[in-house]
Coordinates of C-alpha atoms in Angstrom, one line a residue:
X51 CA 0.0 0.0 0.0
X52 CA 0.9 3.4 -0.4
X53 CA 1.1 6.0 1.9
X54 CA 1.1 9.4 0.5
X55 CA 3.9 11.4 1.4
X56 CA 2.1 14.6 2.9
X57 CA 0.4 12.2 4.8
X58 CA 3.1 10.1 6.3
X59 CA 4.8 13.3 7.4
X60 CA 1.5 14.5 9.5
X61 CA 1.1 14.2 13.0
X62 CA -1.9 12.0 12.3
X63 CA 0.1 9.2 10.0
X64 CA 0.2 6.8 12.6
X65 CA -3.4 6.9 13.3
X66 CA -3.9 5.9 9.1
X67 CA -1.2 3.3 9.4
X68 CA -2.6 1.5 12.3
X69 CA -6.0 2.0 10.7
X70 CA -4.1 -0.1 7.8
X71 CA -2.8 -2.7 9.6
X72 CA -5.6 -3.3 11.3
X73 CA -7.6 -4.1 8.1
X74 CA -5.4 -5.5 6.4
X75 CA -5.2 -8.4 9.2
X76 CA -9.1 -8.9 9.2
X77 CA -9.2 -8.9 5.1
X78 CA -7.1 -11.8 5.4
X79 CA -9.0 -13.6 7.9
X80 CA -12.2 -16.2 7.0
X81 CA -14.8 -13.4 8.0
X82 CA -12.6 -10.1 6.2
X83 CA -16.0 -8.1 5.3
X84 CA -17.5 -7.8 8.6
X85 CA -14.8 -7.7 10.8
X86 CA -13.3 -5.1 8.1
X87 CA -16.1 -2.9 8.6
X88 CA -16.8 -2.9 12.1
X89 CA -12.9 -2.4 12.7
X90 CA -12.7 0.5 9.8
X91 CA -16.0 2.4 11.3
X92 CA -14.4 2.1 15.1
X93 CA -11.0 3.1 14.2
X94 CA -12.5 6.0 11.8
X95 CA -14.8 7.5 14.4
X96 CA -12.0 7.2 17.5
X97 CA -9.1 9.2 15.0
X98 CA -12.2 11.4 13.8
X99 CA -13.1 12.3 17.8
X100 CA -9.3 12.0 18.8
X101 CA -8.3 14.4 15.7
X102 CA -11.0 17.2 16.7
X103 CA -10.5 16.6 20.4
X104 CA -6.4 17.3 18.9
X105 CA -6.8 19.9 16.9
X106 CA -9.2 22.6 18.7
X107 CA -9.6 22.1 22.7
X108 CA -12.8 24.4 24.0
X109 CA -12.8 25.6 27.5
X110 CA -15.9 26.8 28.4
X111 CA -17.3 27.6 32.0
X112 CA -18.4 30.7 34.2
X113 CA -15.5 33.5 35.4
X114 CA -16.7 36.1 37.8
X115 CA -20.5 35.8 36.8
X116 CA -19.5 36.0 33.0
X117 CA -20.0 32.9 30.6
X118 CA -17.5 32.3 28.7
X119 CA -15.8 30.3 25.6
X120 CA -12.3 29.9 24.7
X121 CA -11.0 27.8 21.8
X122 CA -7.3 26.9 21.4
X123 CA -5.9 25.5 18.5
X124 CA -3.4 22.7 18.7
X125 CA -0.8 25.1 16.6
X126 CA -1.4 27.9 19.2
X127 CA 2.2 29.4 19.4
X128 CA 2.5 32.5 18.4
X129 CA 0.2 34.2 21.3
X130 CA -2.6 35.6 18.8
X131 CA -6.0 35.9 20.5
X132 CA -9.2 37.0 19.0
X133 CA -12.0 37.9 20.8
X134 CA -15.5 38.7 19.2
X135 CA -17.8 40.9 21.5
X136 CA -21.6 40.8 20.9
X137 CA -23.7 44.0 20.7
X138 CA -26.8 44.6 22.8
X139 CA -28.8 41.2 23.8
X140 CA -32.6 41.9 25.1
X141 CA -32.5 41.3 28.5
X142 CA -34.5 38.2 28.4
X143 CA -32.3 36.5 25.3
X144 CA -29.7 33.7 26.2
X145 CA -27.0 35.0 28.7
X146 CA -24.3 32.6 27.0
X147 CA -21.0 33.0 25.4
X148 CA -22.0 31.4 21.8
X149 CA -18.9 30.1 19.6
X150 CA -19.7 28.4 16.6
X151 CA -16.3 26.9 15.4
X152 CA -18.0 25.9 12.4
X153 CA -18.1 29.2 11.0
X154 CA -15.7 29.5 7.7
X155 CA -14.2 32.6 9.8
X156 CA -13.3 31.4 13.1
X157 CA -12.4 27.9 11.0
X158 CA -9.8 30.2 9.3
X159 CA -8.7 31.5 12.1
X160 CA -7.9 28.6 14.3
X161 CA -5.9 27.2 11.3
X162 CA -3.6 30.1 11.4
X163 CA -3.2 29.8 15.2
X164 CA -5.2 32.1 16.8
X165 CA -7.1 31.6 19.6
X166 CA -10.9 32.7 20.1
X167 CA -12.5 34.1 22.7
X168 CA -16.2 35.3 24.3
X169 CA -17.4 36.2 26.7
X170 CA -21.4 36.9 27.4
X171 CA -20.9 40.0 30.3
X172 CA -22.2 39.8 33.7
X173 CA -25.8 40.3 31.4
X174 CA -27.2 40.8 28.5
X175 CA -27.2 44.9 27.5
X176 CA -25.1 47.8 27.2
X177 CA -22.6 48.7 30.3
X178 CA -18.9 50.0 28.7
X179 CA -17.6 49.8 32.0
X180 CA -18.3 46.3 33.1
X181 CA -18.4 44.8 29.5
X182 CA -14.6 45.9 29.5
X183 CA -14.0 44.6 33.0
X184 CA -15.2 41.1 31.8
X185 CA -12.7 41.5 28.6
X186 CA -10.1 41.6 31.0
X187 CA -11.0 39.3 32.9
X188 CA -11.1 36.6 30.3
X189 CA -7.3 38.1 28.9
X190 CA -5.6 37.8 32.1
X191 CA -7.7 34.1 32.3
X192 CA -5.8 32.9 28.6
X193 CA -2.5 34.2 30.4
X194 CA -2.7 33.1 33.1
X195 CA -4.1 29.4 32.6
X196 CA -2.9 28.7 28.8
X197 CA 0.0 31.4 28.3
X198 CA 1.8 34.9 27.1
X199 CA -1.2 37.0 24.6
X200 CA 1.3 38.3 22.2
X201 CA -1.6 39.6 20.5
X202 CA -5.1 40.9 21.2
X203 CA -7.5 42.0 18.7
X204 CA -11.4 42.8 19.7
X205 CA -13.6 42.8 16.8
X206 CA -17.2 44.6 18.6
X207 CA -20.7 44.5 16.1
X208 CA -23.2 47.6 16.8
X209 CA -23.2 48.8 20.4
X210 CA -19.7 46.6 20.8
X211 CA -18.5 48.6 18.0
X212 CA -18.5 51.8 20.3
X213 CA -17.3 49.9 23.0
X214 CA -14.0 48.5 21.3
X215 CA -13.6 51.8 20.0
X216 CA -13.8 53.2 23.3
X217 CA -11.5 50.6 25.0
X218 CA -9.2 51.8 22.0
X219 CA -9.0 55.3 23.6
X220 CA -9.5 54.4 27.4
X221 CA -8.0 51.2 27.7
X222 CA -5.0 51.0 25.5
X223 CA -3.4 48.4 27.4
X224 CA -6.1 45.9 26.7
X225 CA -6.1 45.4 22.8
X226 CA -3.5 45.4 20.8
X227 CA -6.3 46.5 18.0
X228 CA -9.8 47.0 17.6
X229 CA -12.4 46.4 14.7
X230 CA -15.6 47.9 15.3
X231 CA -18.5 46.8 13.2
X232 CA -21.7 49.4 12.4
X233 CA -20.6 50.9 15.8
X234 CA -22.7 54.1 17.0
X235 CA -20.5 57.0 17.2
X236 CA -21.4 60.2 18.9
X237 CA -18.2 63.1 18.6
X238 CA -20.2 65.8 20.6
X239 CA -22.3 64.9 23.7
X240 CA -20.4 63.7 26.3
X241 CA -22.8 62.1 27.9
X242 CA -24.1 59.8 25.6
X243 CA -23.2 56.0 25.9
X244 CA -22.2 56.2 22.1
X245 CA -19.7 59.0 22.9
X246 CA -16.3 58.7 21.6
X247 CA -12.9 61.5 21.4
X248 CA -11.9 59.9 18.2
X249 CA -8.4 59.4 19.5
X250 CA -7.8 56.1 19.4
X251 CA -4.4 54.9 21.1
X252 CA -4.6 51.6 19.2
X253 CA -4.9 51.0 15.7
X254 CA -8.9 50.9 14.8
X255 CA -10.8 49.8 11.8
X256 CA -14.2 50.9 11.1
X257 CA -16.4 48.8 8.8
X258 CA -20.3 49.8 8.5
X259 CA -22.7 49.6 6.1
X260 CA -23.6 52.4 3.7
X261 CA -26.3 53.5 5.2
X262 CA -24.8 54.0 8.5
X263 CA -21.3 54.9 6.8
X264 CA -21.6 58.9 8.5
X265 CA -20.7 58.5 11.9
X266 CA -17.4 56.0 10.7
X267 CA -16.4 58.9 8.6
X268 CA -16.7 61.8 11.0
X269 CA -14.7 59.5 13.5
X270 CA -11.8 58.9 11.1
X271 CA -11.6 62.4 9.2
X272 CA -11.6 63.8 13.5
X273 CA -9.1 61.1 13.7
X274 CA -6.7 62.3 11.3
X275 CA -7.2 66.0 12.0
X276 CA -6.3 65.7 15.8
X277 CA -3.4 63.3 15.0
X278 CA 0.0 64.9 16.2
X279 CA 1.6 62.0 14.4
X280 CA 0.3 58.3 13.0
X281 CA -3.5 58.2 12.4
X282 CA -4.7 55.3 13.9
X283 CA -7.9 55.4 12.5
X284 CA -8.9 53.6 9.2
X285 CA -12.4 53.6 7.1
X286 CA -13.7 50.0 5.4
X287 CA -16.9 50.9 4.1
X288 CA -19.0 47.7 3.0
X289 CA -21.4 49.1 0.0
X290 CA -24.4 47.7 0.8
X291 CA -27.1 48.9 3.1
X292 CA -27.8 47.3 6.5
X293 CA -26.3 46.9 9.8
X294 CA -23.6 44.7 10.6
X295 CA -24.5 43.0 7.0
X296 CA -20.9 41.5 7.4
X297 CA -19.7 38.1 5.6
X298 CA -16.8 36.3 6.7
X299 CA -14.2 37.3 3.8
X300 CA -14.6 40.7 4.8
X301 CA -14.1 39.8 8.5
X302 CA -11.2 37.8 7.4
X303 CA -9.4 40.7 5.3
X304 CA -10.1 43.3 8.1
X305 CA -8.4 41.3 10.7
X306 CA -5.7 40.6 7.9
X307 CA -5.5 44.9 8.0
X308 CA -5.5 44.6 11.6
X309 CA -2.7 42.7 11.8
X310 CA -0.3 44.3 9.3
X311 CA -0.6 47.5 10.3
X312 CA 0.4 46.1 14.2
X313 CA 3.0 44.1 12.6
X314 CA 4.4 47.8 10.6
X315 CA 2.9 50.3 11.9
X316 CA 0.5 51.2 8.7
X317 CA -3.4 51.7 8.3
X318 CA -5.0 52.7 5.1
X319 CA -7.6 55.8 6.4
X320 CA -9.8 54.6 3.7
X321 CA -10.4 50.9 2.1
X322 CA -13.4 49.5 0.7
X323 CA -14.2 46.5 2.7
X324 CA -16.5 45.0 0.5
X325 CA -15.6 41.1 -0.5
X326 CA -18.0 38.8 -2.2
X327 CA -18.3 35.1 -0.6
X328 CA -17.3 32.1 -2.7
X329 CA -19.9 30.5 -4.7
X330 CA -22.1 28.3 -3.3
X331 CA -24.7 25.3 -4.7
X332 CA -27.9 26.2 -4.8
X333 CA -30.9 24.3 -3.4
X334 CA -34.4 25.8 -4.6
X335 CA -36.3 24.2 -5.7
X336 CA -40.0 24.8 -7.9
X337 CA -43.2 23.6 -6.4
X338 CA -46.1 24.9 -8.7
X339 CA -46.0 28.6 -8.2
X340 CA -43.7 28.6 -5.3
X341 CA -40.3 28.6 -5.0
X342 CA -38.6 26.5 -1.8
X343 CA -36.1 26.0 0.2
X344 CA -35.1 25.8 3.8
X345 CA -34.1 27.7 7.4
X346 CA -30.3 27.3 7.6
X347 CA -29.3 29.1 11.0
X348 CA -31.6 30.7 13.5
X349 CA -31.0 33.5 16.1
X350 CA -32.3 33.0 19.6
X351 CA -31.1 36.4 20.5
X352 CA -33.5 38.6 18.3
X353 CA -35.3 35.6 16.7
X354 CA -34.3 36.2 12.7
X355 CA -34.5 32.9 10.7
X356 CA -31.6 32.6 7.6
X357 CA -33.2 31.3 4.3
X358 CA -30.8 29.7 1.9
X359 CA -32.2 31.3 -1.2
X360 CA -30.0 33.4 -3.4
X361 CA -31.4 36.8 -3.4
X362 CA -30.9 36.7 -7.3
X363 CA -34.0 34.2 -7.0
X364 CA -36.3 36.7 -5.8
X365 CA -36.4 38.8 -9.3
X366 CA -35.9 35.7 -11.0
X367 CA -39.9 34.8 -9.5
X368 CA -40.5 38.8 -10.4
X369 CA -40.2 39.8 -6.6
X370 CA -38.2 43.4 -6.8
X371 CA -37.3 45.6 -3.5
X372 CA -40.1 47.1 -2.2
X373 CA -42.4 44.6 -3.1
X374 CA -44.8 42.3 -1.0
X375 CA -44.3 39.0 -1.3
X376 CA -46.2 35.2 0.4
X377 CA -44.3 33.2 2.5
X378 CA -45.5 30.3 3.6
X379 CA -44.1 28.0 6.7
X380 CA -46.0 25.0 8.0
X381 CA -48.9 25.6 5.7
X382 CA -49.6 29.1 6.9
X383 CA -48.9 31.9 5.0
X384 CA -47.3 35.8 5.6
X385 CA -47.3 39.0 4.1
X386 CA -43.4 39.9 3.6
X387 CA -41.5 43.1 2.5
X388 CA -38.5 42.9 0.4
X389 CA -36.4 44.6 1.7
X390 CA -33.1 46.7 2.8
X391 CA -33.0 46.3 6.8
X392 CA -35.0 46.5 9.6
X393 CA -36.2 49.5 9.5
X394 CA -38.1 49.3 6.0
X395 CA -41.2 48.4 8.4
X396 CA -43.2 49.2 11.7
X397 CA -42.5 47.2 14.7
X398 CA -44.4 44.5 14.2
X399 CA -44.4 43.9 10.8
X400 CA -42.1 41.2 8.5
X401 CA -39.7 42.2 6.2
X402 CA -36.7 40.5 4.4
X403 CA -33.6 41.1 3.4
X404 CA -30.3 39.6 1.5
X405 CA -27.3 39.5 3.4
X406 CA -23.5 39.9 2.9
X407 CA -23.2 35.9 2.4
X408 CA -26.1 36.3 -0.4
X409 CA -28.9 34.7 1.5
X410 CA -32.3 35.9 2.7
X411 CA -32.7 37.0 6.1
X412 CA -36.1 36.6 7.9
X413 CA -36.9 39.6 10.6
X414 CA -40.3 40.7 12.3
X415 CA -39.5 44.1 12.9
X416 CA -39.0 43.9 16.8
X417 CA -40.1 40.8 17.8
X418 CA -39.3 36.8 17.1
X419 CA -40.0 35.9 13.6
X420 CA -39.3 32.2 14.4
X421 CA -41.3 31.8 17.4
X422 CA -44.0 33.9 15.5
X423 CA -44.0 30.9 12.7
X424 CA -42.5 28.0 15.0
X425 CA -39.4 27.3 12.7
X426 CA -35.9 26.3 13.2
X427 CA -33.2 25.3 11.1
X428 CA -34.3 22.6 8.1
X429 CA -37.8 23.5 8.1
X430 CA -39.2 24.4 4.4
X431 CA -40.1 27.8 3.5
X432 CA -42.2 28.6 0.0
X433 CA -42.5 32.0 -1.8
X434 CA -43.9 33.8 -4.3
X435 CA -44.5 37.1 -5.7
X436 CA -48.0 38.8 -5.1
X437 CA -49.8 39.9 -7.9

């Protein structure tokens, strides 16, 4: 037999080779098929669990009253940490520290030796102060229990986006860099929880949406006009509207930024952030004159459901933004706004929307769209455009 030489050299080689041997004993015996099989599906699933188990090791648990999730790669020796920090959280959502390592971004990540980390607060909410408090907390937790953070880079979405950007001037010494995502920015009342100096002390990158592209640009263009040397500020706009309508290529290629411009010193004050995913196959399907497909991901936080239609289906059936369209989910069927965002209807009311990773994202405007229509992920969804 051979062994293939990227293969032999791996850590995992001997795994495959005693895999081998072991089948190549029972092929030779009277009853080779089934004692082939059961030994080939015991020794796959042990090197499959033993191989994950290997490769990323989750600590998870409760520090100080905060939840929290850290996920170390078996490379993990260059000290790079990445935490993600959730936005606002209704107070009656989860209180967890989700950390979905099947995510093509954190995937990417942990191959390149970073370690990820969250942490759910002391509650769901906005509080700058003890939201950074419980950042710390978990920093001086990775040093102290796994080792040395050579590295720390926040990446904050919405209300987290102010508060990276604020540990970036107040906090220097916590982050090495921050990436704030559709953060609220307020340069003139001091009072506000949204208000920031725009003096950042560590490098920051901020990526919004074009609709909410105004407040990123005052921060930067104050940025650069207060600088007494380096601007540390730099502008990713993503053109498309939305908030936080973020993939994970343009996640990737901020931190990417992030990380040059600690390594030399250098941040573009202006980039355009905006990266298409890689192509995907798509799985509608034609039922008389509806078009269906599925609920890939829900989100128990603000109850949105993520349909895996392409948003280029929608004109295909003659749906066009602004219009109304049916949706139907266990046999009961909704009135639905194509739409932007959010905001394109009252509170109360449905509306969808493509997103960054070109699916459909199904909101009712301020409340739980999947409790509303009792769906969850692989349930079927059918629509079709309203005369």
């Amino acid at each position: 037999m051979r062994i293939d030489a990227d293969l032999a050299n791996s850590h995992s080689h001997s795994c495959f080779l005693s895999v081998y041997h072991l089948l190549r004993g029972a092929f030779r015996s009277d009853s080779c098929v089934q004692r082939g099989m059961k030994i080939l599906i015991g020794c796959v699933a042990f090197f499959l669990t033993a191989y994950v188990a290997k490769a990323v090791t989750l600590h998870e648990g409760i520090l100080k009253g905060a939840p929290y999730k850290v996920a170390v790669p078996a490379a993990w020796d260059s000290g790079k940490v990445f935490f993600h920090v959730n936005g606002w959280r209704p107070a009656d959502a989860p209180h967890e520290a989700d950390l979905d390592l099947s995510d093509p971004f954190y995937e990417s990540l942990l191959a390149d030796g970073w370690v990820l980390g969250r942490t759910a607060f002391l509650e769901n909410g906005v509080d700058h102060d003890a939201h950074t408090a419980a950042l710390r907390d978990l920093r001086e937790w990775i040093e102290t229990e796994l080792g040395a953070v050579e590295m720390l880079v926040l990446e904050g979405e919405s209300t987290a986006g102010t508060l990276v950007l604020r540990i970036a001037e107040q906090d220097a010494d916590l982050a090495d860099g921050v990436i704030a995502m559709g953060a609220f920015i307020e340069l003139e009342d001091s009072t506000a929880d949204a208000y920031l100096s725009a003096q950042p002390l560590r490098p920051a990158i901020l990526m919004s949406n074009q609709t909410e592209i105004v407040g990123p640009i005052s921060y930067v263009a104050k940025a650069e006009a207060s600088a007494s040397a380096v601007t540390l500020a730099g502008l990713r706009p993503l053109l498309r509207p939305g908030h936080v309508n973020v993939n994970w290529v343009e996640r990737r290629a901020a931190l990417d930024a992030m990380q040059a411009c600690i390594a030399n010193g250098e941040l573009a004050i202006f980039s355009n952030g905006t990266r298409k995913v890689p192509s995907r196959k798509r799985s509608s399907y034609s039922e008389g004159a509806y078009l269906t497909n599925a609920v890939v991901a829900v989100n128990p936080y603000f109850g949105n459901a993520l349909l895996d239609f392409h948003p280029d289906e929608f004109s295909a059936i003659g749906i066009s933004k602004g219009d109304a369209f049916e949706l139907v989910t266990h046999g009961e069927a909704r009135k639905v706004v194509f739409g932007d965002s959010y905001g394109d209807v009252p509170p109360g009311e449905w509306v969808a929307f493509p997103t960054a990773d070109e699916r459909i994202l199904l909101v009712r405007n301020h409340k739980s769209a999947i409790a509303t229509a009792a769906i969850g992920v692989g349930d079927a969804v059918m629509i079709r455009a309203l005369d």
